[in-house]
Short mmCIF file of C-alpha atoms and ligand atoms in Angstrom, two decimals:
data_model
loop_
_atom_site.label_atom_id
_atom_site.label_comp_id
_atom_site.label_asym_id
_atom_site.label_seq_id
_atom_site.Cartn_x
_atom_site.Cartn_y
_atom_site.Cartn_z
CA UNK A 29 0.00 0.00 0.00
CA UNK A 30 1.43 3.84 -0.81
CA UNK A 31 1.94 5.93 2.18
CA UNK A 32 1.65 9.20 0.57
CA UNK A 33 0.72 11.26 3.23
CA UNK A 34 3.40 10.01 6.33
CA UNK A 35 4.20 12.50 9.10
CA UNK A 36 1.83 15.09 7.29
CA UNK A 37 -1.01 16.60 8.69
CA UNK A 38 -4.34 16.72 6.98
CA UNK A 39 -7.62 18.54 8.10
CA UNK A 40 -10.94 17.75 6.81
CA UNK A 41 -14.31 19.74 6.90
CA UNK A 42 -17.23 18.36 7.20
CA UNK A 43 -16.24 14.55 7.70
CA UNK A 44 -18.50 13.63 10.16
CA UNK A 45 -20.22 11.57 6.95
CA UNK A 46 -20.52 11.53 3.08
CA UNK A 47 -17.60 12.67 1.09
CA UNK A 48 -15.52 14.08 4.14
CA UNK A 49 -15.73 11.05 5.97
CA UNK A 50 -14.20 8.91 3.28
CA UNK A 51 -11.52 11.34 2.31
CA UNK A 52 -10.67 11.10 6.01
CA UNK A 53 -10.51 7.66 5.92
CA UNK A 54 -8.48 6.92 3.05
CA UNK A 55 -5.66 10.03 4.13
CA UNK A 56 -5.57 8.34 7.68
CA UNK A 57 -4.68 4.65 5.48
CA UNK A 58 -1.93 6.56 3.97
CA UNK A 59 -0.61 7.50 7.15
CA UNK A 60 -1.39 11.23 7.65
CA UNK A 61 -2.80 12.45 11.36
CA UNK A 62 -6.14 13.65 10.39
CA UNK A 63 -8.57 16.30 12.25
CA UNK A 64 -12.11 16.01 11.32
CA UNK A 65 -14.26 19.04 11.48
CA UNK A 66 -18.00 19.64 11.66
CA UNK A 67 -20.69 21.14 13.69
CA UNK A 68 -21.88 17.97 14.94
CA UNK A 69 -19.69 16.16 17.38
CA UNK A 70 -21.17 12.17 17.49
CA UNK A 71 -20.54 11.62 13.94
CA UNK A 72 -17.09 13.11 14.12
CA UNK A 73 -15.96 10.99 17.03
CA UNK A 74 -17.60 8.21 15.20
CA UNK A 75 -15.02 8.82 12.17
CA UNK A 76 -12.03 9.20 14.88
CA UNK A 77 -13.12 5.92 16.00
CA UNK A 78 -12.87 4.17 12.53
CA UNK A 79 -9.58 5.80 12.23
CA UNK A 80 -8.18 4.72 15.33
CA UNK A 81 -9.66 0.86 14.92
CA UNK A 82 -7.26 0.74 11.42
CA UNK A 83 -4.48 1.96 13.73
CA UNK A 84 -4.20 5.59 12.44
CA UNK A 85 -4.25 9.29 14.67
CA UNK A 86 -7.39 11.10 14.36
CA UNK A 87 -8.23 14.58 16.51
CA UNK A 88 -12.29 15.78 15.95
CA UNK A 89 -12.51 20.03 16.31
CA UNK A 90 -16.21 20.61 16.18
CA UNK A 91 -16.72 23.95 14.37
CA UNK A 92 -18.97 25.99 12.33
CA UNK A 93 -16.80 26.93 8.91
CA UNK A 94 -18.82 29.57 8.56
CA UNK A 95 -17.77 30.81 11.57
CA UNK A 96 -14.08 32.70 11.30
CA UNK A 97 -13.29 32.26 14.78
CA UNK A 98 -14.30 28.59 14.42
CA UNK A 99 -12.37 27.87 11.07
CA UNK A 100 -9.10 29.54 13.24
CA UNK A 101 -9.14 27.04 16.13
CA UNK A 102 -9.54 24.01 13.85
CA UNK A 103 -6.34 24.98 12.33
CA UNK A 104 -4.63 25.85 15.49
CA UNK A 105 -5.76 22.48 17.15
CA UNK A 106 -4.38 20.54 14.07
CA UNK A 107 -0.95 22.62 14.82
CA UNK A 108 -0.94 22.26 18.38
CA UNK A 109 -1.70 17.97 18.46
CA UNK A 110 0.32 17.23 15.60
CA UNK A 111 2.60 20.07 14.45
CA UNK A 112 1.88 21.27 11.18
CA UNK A 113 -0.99 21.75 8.47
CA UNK A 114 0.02 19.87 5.07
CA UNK A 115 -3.28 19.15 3.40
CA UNK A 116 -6.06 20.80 3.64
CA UNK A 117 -9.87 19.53 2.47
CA UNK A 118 -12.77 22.02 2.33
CA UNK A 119 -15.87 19.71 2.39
CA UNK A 120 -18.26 20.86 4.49
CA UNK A 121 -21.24 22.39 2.18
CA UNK A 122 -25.17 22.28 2.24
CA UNK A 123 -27.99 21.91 -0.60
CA UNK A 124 -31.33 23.86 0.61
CA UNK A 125 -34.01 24.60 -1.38
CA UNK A 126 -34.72 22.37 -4.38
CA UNK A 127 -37.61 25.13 -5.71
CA UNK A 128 -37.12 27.43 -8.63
CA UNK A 129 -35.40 30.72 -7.86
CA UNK A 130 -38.77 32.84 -7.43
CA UNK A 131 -39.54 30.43 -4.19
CA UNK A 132 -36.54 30.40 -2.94
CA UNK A 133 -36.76 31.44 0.70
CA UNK A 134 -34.55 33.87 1.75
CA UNK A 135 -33.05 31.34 4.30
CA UNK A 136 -32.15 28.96 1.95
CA UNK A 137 -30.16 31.37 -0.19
CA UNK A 138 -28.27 32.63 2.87
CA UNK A 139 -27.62 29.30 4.44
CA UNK A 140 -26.18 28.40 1.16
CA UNK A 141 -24.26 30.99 0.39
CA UNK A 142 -22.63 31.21 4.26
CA UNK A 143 -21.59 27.22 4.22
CA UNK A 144 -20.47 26.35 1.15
CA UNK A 145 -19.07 29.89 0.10
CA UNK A 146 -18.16 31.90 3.25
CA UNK A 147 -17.50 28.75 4.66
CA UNK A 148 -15.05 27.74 2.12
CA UNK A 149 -13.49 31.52 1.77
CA UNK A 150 -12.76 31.09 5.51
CA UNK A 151 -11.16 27.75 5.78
CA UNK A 152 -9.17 29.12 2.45
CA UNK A 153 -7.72 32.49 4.43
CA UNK A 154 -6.75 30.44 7.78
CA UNK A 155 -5.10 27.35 6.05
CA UNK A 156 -2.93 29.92 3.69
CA UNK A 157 -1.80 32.13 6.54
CA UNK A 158 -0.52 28.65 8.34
CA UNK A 159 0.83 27.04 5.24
CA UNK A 160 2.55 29.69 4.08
CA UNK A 161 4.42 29.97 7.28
CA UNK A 162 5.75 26.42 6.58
CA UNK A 163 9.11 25.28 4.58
CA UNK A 164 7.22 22.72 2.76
CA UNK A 165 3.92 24.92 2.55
CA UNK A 166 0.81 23.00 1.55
CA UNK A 167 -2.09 21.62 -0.69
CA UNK A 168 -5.70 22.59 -0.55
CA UNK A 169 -8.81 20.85 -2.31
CA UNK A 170 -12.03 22.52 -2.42
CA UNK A 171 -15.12 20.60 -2.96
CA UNK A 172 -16.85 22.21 -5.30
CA UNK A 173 -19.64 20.51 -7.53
CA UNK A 174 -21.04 19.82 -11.26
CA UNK A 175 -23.49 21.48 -10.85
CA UNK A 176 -21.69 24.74 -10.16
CA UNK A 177 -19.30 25.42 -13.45
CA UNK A 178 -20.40 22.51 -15.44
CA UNK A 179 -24.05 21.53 -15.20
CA UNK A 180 -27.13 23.44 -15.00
CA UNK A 181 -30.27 21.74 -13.08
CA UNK A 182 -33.67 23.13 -12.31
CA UNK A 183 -34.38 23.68 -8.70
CA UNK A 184 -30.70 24.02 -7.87
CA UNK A 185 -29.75 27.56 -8.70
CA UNK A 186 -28.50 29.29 -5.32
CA UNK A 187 -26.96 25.53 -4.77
CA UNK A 188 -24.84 26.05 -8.17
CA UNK A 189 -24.13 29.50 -7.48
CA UNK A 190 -22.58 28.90 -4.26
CA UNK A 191 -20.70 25.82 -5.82
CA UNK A 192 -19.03 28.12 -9.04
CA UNK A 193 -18.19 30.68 -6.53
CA UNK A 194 -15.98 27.50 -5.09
CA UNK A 195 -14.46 27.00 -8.25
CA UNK A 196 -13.73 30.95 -9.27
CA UNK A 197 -12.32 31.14 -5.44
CA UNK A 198 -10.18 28.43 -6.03
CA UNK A 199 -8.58 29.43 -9.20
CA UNK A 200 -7.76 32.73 -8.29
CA UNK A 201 -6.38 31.48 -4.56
CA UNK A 202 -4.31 29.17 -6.73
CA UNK A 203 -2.57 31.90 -8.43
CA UNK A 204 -2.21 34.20 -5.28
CA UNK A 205 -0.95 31.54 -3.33
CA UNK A 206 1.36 29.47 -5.44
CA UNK A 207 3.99 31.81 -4.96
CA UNK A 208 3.59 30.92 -1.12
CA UNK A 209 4.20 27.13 -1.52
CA UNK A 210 0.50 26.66 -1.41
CA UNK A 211 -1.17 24.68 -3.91
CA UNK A 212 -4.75 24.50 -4.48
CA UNK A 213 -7.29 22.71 -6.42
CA UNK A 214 -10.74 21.20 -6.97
CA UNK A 215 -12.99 18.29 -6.84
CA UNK A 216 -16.01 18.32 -8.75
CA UNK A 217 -18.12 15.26 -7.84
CA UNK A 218 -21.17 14.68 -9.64
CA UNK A 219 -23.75 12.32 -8.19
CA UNK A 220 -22.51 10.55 -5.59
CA UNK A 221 -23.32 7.84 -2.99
CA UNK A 222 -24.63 9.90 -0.30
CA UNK A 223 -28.04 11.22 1.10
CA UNK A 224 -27.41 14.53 -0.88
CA UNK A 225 -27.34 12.91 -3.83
CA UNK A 226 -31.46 11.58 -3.06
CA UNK A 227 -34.49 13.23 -4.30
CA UNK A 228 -37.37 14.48 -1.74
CA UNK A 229 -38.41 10.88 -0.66
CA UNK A 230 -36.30 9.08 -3.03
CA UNK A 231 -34.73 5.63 -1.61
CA UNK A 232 -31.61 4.16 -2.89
CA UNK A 233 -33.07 1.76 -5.12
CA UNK A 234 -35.10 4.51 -6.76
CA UNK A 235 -31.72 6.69 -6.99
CA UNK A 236 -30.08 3.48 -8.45
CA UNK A 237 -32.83 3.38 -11.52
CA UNK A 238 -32.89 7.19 -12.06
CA UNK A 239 -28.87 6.95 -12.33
CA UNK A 240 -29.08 3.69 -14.95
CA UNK A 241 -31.43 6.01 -17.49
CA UNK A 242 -29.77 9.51 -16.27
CA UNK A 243 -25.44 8.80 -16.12
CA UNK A 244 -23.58 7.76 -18.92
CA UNK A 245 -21.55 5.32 -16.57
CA UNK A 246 -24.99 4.10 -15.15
CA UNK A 247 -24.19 4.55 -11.28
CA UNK A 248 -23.22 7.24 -9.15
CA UNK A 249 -19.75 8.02 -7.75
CA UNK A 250 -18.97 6.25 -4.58
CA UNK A 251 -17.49 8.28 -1.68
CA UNK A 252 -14.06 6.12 -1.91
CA UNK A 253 -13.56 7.24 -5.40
CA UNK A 254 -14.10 10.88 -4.75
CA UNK A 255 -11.06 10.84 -2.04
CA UNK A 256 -9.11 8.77 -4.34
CA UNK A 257 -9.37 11.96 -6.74
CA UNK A 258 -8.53 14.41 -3.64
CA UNK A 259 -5.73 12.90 -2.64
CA UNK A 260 -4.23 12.69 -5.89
CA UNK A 261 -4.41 15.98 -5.97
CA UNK A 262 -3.21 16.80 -2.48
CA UNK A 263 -0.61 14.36 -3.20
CA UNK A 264 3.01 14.99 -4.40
CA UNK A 265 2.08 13.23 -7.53
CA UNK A 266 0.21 16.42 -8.69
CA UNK A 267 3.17 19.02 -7.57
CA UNK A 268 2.40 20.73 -11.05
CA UNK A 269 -1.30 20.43 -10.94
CA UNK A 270 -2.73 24.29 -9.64
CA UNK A 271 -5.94 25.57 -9.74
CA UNK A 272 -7.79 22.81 -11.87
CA UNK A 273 -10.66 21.34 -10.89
CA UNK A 274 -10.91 17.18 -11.26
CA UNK A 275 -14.63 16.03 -12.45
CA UNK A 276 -15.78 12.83 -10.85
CA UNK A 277 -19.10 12.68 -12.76
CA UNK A 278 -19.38 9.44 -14.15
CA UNK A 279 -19.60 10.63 -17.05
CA UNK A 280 -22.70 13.53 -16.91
CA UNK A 281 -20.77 16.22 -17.94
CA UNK A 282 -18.23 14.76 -20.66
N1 NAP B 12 -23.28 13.85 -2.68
C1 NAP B 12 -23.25 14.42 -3.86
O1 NAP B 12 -23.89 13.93 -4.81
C2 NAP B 12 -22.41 15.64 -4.09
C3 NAP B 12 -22.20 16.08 -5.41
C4 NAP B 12 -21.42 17.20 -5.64
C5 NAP B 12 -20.84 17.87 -4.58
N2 NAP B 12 -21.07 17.45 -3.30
C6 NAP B 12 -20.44 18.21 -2.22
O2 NAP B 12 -19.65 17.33 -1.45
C7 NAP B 12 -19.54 17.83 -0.12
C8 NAP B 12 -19.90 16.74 0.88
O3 NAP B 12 -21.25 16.37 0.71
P1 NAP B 12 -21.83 14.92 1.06
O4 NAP B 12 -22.52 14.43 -0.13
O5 NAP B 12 -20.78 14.10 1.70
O6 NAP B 12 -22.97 15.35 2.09
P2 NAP B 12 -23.12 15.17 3.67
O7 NAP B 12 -22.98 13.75 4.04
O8 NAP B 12 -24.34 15.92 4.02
O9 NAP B 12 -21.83 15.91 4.25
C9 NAP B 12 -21.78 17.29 4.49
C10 NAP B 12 -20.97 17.49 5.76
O10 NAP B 12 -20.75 18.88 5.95
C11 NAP B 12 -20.93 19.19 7.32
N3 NAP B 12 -21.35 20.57 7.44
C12 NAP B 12 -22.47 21.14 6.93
N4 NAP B 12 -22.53 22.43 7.27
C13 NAP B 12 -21.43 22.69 8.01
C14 NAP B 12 -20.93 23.84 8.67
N5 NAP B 12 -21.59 25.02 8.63
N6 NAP B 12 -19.75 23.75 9.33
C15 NAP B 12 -19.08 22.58 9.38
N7 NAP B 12 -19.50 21.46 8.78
C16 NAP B 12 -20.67 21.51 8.11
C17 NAP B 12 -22.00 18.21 7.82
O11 NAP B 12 -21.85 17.93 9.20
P3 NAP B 12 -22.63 18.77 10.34
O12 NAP B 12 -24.06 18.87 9.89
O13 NAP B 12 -22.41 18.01 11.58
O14 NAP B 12 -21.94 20.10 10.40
C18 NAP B 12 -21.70 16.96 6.99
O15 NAP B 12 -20.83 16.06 7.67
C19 NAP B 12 -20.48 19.06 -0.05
O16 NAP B 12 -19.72 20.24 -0.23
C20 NAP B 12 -21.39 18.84 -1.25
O17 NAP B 12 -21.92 20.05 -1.71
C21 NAP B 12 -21.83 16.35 -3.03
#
């Protein structure tokens, strides 16, 4: 097995479940200490437990990412247990709404908007002013989404809005930060194999046939194979690779 990520430190936003949780999985198998953030503290210890049964080093910071003071002491606690931030992963996001932009609640365009683009803006500014700080500087992946630069989909407007913001922030961080030893990219999962990916009272099955007419590939993406993508990038293996933005899409958006 490759141990890409030994002695390095990676933090991971929302990986109480979903996505984050299996990117935090698969950096603890390749040895990195890994702090798990979210607002919710039982599913984060539950993901420092799965970490710690395969024999890896886990540390969960419950925090609010839209929350600056929040975003700060996740990075300081992933300095202060394990000594340095190497890799960073900016998960945590929300889909609200569903209804066509004139019924959009007010609510559920600010809820959006705070997570997934303050949120990710924040976790940005504090993991740059650490990295930067560091001889060997960093990597940073952004979750961002399909539907954002590459897909459009009624009844998810504010939801792609909020998810091309990701990508424009991450492009231009890339270039400011580059010079700083800081490189940063993005994931772009399409459908993938978590409650998100469900209609209003869809079940799996029903996801399962909507995905063999709707994908080219015939299934969604599962979790594991989104953090295989994120830690290729975060890896050394992409030292060249700044501000792109991998699709994992099975195939929607070729
Ligand atoms: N699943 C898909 O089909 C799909 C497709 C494209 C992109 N994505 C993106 O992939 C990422 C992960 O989604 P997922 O599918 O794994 O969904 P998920 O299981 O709902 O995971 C989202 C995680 O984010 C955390 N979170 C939400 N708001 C937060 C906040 N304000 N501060 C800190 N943590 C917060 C949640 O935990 P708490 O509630 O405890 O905070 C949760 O663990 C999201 O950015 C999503 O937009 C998903």
């Amino acid at each position: 097995m490759t141990s890409r990520f030994t002695d390095r430190t990676a933090l991971v936003t929302g990986a109480g479940s979903g996505i984050g949780r299996a990117v935090a999985l698969a950096f603890a198998a390749e040895g990195a200490n890994v702090v798990v953030a979210g607002r919710r503290r039982e599913p984060l210890d539950e993901t420092v437990a799965l970490i710690e049964e395969a024999g890896g080093k886990a540390l969960a910071v419950t925090a609010d990412v839209a929350r600056a003071a929040d975003v700060q002491a996740v990075v300081d606690a992933a300095v202060e247990r394990f000594g340095s931030l190497d890799v960073a992963v900016n998960n945590a996001g929300v889909f609200r709404g569903g209804q066509p932009v004139a019924d959009l609640t007010d609510d559920d365009w600010r809820t959006q908007l705070d997570i997934n683009v303050t949120g990710v803006f924040l976790a940005l500014r504090a993991e740059v002013r650490r990295m930067r700080t560091q001889p060997a500087g960093g990597a940073i992946v952004n979750i961002a989404s399909t539907f954002g630069m590459h897909k459009r989909q009624p009844g998810a407007t504010a939801y792609a809005a909020t998810k091309a913001a990701v990508s424009v922030l991450t492009r231009g961080a890339a270039l400011d930060h580059i010079g700083d030893g800081v490189r940063i990219n993005a994931v772009s999962p399409g459908a993938t194999d978590t409650s998100m990916s469900l209609q209003p009272g869809e079940t799996e099955a029903g996801r399962a046939e909507r995905m063999r007419n709707e994908v080219p590939l015939g299934r969604v993406a599962a979790v594991e194979e989104v953090a295989a993508a994120v830690l290729y990038l975060a890896s050394d293996d992409a030292a060249s690779v700044v501000g792109t933005e991998l699709v994992v899409d099975s195939g929607q958006t070729a």
